[in-house]
mmCIF file of C-alpha atoms in Angstrom:
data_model
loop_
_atom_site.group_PDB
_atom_site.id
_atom_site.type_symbol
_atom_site.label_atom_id
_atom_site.label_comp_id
_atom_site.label_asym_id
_atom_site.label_seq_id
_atom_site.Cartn_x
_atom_site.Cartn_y
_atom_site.Cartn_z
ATOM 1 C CA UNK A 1 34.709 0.247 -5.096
ATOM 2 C CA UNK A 2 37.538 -2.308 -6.238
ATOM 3 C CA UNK A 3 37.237 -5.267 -8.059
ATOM 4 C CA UNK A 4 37.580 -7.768 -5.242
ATOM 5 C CA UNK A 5 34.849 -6.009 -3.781
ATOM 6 C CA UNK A 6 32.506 -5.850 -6.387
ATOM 7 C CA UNK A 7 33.193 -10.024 -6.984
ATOM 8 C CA UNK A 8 32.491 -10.712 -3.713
ATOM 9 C CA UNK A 9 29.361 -9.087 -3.511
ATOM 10 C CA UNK A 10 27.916 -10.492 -6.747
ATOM 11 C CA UNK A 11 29.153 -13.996 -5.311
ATOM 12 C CA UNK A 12 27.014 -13.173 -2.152
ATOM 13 C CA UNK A 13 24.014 -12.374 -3.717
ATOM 14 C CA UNK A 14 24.648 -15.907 -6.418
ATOM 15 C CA UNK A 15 25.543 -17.774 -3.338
ATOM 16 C CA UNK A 16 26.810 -19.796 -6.139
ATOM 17 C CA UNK A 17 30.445 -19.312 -7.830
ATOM 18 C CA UNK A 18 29.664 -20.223 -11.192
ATOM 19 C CA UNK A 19 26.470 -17.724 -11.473
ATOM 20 C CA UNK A 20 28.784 -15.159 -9.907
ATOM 21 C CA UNK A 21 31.251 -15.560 -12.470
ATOM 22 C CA UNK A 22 28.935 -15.708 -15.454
ATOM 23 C CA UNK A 23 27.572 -12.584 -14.228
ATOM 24 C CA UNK A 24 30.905 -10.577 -14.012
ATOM 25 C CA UNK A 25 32.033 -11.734 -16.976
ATOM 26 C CA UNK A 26 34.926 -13.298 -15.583
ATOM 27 C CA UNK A 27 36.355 -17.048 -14.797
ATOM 28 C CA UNK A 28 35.341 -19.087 -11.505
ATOM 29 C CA UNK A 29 38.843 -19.712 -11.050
ATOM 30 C CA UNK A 30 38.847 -15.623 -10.795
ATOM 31 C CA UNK A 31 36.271 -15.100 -8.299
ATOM 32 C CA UNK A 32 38.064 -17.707 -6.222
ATOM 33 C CA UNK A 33 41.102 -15.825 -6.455
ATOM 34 C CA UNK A 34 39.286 -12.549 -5.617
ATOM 35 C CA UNK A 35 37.712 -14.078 -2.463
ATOM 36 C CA UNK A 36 40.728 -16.176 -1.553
ATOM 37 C CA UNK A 37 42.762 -12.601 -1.485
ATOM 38 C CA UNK A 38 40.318 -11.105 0.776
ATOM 39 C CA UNK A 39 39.856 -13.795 3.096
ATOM 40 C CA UNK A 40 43.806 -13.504 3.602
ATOM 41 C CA UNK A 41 44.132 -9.859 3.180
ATOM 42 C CA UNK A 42 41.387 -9.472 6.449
ATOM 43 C CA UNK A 43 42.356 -12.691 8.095
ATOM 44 C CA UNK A 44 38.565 -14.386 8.007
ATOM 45 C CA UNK A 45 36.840 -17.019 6.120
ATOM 46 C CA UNK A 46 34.122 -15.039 3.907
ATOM 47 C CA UNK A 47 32.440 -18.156 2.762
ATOM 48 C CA UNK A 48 31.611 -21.865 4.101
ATOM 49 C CA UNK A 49 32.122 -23.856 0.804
ATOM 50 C CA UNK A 50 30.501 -27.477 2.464
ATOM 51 C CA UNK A 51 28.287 -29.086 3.010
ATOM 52 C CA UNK A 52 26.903 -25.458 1.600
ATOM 53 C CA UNK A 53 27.575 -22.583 -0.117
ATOM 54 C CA UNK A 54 27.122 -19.598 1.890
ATOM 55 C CA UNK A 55 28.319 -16.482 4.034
ATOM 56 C CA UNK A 56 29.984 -17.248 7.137
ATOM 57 C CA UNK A 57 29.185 -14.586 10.299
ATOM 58 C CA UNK A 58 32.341 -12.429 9.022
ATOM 59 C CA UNK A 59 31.005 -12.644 5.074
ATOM 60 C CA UNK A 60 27.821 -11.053 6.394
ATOM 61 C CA UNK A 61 30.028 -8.413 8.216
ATOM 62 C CA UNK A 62 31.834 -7.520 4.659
ATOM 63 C CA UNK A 63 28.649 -7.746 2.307
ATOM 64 C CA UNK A 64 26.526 -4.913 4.655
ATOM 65 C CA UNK A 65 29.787 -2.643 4.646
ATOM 66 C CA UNK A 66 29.987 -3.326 1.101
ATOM 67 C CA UNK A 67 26.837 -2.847 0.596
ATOM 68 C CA UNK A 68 27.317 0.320 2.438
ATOM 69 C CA UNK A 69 30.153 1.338 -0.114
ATOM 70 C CA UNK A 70 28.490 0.885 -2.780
ATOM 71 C CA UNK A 71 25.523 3.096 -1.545
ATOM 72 C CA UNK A 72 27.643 5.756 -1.144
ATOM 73 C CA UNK A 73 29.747 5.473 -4.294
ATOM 74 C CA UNK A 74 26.396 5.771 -6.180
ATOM 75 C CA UNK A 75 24.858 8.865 -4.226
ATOM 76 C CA UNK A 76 28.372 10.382 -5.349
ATOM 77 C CA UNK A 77 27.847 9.248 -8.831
ATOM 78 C CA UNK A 78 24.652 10.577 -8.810
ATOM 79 C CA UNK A 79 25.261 14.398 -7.166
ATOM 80 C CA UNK A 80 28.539 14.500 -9.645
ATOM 81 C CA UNK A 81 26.460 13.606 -12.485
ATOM 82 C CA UNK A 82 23.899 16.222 -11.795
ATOM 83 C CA UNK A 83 26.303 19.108 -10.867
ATOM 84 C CA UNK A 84 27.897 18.357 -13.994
ATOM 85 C CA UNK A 85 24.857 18.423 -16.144
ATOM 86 C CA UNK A 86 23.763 21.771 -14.322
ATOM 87 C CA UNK A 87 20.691 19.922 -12.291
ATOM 88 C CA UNK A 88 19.531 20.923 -9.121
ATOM 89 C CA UNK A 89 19.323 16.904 -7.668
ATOM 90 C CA UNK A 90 17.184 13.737 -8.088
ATOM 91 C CA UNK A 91 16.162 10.982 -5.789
ATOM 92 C CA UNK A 92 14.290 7.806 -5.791
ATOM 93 C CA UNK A 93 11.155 7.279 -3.157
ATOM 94 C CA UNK A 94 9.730 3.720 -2.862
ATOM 95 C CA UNK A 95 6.035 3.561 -2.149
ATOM 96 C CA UNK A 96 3.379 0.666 -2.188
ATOM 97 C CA UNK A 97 0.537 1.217 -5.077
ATOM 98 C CA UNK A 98 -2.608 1.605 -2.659
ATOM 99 C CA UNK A 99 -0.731 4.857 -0.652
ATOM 100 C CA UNK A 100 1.041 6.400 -4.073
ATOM 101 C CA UNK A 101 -2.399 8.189 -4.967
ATOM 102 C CA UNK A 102 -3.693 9.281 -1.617
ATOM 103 C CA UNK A 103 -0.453 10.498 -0.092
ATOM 104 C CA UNK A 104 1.908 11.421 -3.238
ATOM 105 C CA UNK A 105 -0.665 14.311 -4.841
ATOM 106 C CA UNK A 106 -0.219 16.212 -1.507
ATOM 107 C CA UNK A 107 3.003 16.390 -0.934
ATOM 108 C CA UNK A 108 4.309 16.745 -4.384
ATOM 109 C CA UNK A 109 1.869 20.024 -5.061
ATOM 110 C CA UNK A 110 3.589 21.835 -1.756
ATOM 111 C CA UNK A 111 6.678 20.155 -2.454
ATOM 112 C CA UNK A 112 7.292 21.233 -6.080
ATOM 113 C CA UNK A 113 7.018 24.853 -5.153
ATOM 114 C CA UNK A 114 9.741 25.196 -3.277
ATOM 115 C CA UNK A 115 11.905 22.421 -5.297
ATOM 116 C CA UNK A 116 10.437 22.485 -9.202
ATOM 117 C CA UNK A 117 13.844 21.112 -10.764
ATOM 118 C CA UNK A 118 14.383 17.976 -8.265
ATOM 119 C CA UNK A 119 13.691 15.245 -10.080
ATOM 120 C CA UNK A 120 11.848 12.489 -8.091
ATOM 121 C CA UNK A 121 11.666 8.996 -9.299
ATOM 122 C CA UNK A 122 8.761 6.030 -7.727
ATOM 123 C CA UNK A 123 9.457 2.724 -7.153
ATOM 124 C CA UNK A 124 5.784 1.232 -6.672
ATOM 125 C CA UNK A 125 6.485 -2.094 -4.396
ATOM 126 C CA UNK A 126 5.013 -3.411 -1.566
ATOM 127 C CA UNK A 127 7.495 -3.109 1.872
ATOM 128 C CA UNK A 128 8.940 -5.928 1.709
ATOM 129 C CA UNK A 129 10.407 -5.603 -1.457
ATOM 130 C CA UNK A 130 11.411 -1.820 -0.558
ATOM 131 C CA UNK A 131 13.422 -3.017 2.537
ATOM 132 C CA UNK A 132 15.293 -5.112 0.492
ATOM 133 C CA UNK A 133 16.161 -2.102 -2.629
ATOM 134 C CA UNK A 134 16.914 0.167 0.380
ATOM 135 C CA UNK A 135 20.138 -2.207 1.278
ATOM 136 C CA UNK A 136 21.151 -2.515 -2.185
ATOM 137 C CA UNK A 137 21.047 1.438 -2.816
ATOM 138 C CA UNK A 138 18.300 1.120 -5.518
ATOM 139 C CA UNK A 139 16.354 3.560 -3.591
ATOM 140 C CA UNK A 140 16.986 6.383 -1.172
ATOM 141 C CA UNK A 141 14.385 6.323 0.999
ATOM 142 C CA UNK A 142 10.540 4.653 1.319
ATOM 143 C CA UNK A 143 7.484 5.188 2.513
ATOM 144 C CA UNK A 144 6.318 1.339 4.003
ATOM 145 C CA UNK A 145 4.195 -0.675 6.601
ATOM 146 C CA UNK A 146 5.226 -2.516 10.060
ATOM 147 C CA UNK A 147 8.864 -2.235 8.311
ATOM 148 C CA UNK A 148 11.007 -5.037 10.483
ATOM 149 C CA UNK A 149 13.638 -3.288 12.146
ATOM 150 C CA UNK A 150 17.584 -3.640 10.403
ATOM 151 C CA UNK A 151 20.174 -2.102 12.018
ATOM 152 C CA UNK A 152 20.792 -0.868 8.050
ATOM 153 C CA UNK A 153 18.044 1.405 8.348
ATOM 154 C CA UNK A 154 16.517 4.540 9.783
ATOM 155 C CA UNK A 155 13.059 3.969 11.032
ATOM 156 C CA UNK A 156 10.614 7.122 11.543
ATOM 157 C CA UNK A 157 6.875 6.287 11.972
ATOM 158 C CA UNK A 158 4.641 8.887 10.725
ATOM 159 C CA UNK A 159 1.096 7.967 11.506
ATOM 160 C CA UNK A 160 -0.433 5.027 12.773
ATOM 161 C CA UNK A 161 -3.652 3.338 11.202
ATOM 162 C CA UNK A 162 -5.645 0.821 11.826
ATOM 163 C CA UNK A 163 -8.000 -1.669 9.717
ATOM 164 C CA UNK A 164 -11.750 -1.852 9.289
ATOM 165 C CA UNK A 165 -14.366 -3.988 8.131
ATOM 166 C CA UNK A 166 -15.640 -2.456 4.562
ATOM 167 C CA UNK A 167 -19.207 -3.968 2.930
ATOM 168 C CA UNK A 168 -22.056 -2.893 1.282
ATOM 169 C CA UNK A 169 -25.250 -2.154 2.124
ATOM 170 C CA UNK A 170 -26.543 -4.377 0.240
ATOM 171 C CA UNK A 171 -24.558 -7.402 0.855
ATOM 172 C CA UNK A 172 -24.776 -6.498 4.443
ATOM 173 C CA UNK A 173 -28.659 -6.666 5.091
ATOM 174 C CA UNK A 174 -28.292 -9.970 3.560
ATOM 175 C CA UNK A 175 -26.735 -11.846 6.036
ATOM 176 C CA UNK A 176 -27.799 -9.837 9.013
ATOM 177 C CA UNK A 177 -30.936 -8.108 10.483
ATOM 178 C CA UNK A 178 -31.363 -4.501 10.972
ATOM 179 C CA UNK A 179 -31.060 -5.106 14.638
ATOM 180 C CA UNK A 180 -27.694 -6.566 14.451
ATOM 181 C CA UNK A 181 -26.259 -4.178 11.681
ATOM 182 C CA UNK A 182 -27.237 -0.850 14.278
ATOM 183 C CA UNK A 183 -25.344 -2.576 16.770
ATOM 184 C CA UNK A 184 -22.129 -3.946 14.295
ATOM 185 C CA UNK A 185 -21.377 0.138 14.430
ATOM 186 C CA UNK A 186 -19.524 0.175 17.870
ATOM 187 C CA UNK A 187 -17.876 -3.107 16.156
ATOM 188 C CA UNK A 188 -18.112 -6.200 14.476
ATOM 189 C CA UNK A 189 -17.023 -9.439 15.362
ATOM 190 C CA UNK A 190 -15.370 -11.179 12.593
ATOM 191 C CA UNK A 191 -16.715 -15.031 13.582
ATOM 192 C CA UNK A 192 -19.771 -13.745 12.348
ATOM 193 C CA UNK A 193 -18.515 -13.019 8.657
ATOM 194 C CA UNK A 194 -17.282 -16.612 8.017
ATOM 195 C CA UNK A 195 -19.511 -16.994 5.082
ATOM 196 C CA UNK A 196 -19.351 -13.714 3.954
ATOM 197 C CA UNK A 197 -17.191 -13.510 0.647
ATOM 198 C CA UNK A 198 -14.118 -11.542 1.087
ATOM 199 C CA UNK A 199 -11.262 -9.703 -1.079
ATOM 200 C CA UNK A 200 -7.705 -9.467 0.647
ATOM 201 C CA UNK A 201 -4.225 -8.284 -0.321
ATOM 202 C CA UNK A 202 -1.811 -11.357 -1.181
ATOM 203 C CA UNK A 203 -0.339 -13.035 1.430
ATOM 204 C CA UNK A 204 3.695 -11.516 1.515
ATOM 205 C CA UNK A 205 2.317 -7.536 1.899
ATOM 206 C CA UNK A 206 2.481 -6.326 5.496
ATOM 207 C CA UNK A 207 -1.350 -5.517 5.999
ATOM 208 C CA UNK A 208 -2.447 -8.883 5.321
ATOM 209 C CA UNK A 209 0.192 -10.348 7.734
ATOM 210 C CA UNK A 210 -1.274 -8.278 10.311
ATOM 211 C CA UNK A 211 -4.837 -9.372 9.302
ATOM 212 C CA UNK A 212 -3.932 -12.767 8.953
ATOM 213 C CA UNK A 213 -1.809 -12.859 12.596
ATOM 214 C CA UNK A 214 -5.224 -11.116 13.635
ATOM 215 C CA UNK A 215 -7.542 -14.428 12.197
ATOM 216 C CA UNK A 216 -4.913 -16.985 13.172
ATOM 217 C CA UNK A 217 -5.413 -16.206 17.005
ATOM 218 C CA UNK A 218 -8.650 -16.194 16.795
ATOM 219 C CA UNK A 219 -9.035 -19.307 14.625
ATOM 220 C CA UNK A 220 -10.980 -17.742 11.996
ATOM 221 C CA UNK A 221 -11.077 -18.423 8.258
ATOM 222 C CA UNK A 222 -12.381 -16.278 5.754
ATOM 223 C CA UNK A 223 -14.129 -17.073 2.261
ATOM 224 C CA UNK A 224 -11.409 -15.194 0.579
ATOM 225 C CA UNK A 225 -12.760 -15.074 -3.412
ATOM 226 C CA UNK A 226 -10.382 -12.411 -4.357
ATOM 227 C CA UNK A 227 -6.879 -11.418 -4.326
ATOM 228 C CA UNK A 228 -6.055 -7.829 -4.770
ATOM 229 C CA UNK A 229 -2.936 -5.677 -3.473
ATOM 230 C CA UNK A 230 -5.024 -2.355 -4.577
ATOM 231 C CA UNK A 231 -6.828 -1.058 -2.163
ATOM 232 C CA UNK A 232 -8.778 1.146 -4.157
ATOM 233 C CA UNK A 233 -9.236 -2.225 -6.022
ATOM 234 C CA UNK A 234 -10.780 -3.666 -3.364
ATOM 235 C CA UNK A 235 -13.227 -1.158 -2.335
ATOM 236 C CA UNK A 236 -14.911 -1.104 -6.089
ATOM 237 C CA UNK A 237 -15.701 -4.632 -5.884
ATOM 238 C CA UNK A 238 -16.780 -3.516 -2.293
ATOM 239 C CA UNK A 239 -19.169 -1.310 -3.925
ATOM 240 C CA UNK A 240 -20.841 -3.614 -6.556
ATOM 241 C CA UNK A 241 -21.854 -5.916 -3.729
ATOM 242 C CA UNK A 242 -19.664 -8.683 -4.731
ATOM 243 C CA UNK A 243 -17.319 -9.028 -1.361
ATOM 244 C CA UNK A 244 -16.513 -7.287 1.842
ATOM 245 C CA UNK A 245 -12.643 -6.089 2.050
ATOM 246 C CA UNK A 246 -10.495 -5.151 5.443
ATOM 247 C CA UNK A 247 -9.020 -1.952 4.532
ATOM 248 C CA UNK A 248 -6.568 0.705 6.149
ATOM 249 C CA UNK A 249 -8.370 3.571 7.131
ATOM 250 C CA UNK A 250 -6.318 6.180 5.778
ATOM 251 C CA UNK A 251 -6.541 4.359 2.150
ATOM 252 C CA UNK A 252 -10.563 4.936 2.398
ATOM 253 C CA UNK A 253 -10.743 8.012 -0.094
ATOM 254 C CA UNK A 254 -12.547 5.935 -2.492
ATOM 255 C CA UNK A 255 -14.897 4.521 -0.015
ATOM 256 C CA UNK A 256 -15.988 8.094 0.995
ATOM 257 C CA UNK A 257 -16.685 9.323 -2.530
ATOM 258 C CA UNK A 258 -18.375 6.722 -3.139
ATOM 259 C CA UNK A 259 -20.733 7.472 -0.622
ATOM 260 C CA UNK A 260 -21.770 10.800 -1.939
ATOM 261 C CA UNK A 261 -23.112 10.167 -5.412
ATOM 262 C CA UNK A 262 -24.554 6.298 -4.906
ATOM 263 C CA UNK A 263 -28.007 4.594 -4.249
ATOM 264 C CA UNK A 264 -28.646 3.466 -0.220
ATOM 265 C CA UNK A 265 -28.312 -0.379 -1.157
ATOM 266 C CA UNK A 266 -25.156 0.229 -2.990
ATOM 267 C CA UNK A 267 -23.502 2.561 0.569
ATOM 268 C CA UNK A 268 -20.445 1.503 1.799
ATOM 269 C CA UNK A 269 -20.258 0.875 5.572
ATOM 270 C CA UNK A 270 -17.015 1.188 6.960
ATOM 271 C CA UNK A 271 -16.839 -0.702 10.640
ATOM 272 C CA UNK A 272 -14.608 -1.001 13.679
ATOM 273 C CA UNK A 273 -13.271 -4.622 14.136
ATOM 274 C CA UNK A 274 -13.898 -6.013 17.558
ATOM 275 C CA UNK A 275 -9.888 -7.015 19.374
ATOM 276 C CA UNK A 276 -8.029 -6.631 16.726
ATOM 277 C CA UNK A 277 -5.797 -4.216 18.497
ATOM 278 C CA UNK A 278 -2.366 -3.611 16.057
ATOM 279 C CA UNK A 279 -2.086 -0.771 14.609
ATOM 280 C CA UNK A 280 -0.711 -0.297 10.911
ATOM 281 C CA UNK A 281 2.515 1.933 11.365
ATOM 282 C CA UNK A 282 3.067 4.291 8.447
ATOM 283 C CA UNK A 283 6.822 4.670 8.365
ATOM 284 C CA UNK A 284 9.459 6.685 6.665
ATOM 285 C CA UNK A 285 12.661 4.487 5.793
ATOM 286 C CA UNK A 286 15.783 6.352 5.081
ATOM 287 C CA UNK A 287 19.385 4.491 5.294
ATOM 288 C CA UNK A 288 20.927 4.949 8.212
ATOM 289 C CA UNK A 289 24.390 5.350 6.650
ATOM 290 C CA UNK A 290 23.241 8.048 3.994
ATOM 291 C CA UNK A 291 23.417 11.756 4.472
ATOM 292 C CA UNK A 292 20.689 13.176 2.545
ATOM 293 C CA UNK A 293 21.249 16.969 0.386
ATOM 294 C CA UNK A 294 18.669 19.822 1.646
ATOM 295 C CA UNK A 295 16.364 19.404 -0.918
ATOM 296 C CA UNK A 296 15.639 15.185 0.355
ATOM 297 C CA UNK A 297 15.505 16.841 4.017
ATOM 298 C CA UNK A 298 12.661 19.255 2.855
ATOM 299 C CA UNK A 299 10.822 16.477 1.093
ATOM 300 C CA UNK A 300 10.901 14.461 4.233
ATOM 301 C CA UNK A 301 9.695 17.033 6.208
ATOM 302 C CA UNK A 302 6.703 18.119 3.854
ATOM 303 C CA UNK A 303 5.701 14.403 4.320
ATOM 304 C CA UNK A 304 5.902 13.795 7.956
ATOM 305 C CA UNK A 305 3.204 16.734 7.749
ATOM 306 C CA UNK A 306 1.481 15.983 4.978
ATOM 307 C CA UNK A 307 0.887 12.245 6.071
ATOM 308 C CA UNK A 308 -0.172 13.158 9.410
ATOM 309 C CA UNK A 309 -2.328 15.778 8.065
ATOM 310 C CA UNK A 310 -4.365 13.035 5.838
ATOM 311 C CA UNK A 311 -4.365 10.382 8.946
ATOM 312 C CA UNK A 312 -6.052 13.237 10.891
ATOM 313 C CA UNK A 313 -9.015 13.423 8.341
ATOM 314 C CA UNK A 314 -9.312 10.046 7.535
ATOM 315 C CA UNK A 315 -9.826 9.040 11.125
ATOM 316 C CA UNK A 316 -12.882 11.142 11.584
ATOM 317 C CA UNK A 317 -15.841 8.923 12.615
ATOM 318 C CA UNK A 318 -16.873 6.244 10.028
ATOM 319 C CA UNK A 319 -19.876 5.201 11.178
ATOM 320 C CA UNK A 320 -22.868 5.205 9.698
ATOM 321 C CA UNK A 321 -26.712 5.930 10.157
#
């Protein structure tokens, strides 16, 4: 990628010549030159200087095919390197904390088999962030939730999932009657938990947007005490009676052991939430302008199964007695 490329970009991301030049080592009065040059080399204005700094519709043009470039300049890096150093290949897979342990142990022990010298690296973010290393090429592909749609990227949904009400036994019976809780297993309705102390994922991760979208129509308002990305997190406190916790179902593994080894106050119920209809959509993120070797293919295909595999299990019934 040439120089005036490289500036530019830098000076996209700064949105702020000074920073841009600092960080390239260079002059401002170079990265004006660079980005005068290719404003009259393609005939456009890359950059509105007043009464702010910032891309004009053609500078957002250049920085995704730039962005592009540079993708593909490091995927060639990257297979050079390794043919020269006698690897077989290496790629990066972005995946959020809470999924890593119930979907990565599955796919890697069927997956190493028939690949043991690919070397696979994790970037452990939630999607948001992921979206955003995908354009920059810091990662090949993710595994994310609800990903918003970018003409950048290649969008395959795997499974679908869907949230549910988690609480113990304990801290169940004592806000409701025995009556109520038989009934609360075809579905609760969430008005009812107002005072009910609650854990929830921070704010920016894509299942608590959908489960705060979810309360904001209804005008609800949880006592949130605790918060917690981990799901697995989440369910422990769960366990010791401290909170409730709206989980993903296929991130329950925890839940379910749980279940087999502890006392009847300290069971887990797992419950269907009355109207809140959106499903969770598990997708695999690839960029669209990226050919991928054999060996990424395979590992894509050994997770669309292996993903759909665990959603099938993990959406057996939940209810309890």
């Amino acid at each position: 990628m040439k120089t005036g490329y490289e500036i530019f970009l830098i000076t996209a991301e700064e949105k702020n010549i000074s920073r841009a030049a600092e960080r390239a080592f260079v002059t401002q009065q170079c990265v004006s030159d660079h980005i005068k040059r290719l404003e009259k080399e393609y005939g456009v204005q890359l950059f509105e200087r007043r009464p702010k700094f910032k891309l004009t519709p053609a500078g957002e043009v250049m920085l995704q095919n730039v962005r592009n470039i540079q993708i593909l300049e490091k995927r060639m890096n990257s297979d050079l390197k390794d043919m020269a150093h006698g690897e077989v290949g290496k790629f990066t897979l972005g995946i959020s904390t809470s999924r890593a342990p119930v979907i990565l142990p599955a796919v890697l022990s069927h997956y190493h088999e028939a690949f043991p010298k690919v070397k696979i690296s994790f970037c452990i973010e939630d999607t948001q962030v992921l979206e955003e290393r995908l354009l920059r090429g810091d990662i090949d592909l993710f595994i994310g939730v609800n990903t918003d749609p970018n003409p950048e990227f290649c969008i395959q949904t795997i499974a679908l999932d869907e949230i549910v009400l988690v609480i113990s036994s304990e801290l169940l019976h004592s806000y409701f009657r025995v009556e109520e809780i038989k009934m609360m297993q075809k579905g609760v309705d969430m008005e009812r938990f107002c005072d009910v102390p609650f854990t929830l994922s921070f704010k920016t991760g894509k299942v608590n947007r959908v489960i705060q979208e979810y309360l904001n129509d209804r005008k609800l308002q949880l006592k949130v005490m605790y918060n917690i990305s981990d799901s697995e997190t989440q369910i422990l406190l769960c366990a010791e009676g401290i909170c409730a916790s709206l989980c993903p179902k296929m991130l329950l593994t925890t839940a379910y052991r749980h279940n087999l080894t502890c006392s009847e106050n300290k069971k887990l119920y797992m419950l269907p939430i009355n109207h809140l209809d959106r499903k969770l959509h598990i997708d695999l993120v690839t960029h669209s302008h990226m050919s991928q070797p054999m060996y990424v293919r395979v590992f894509i295909e050994t997770l669309r199964k292996e993903v759909a595999e665990i959603s099938k299990r993990n959406f057996l019934a939940i209810g309890q007695d």
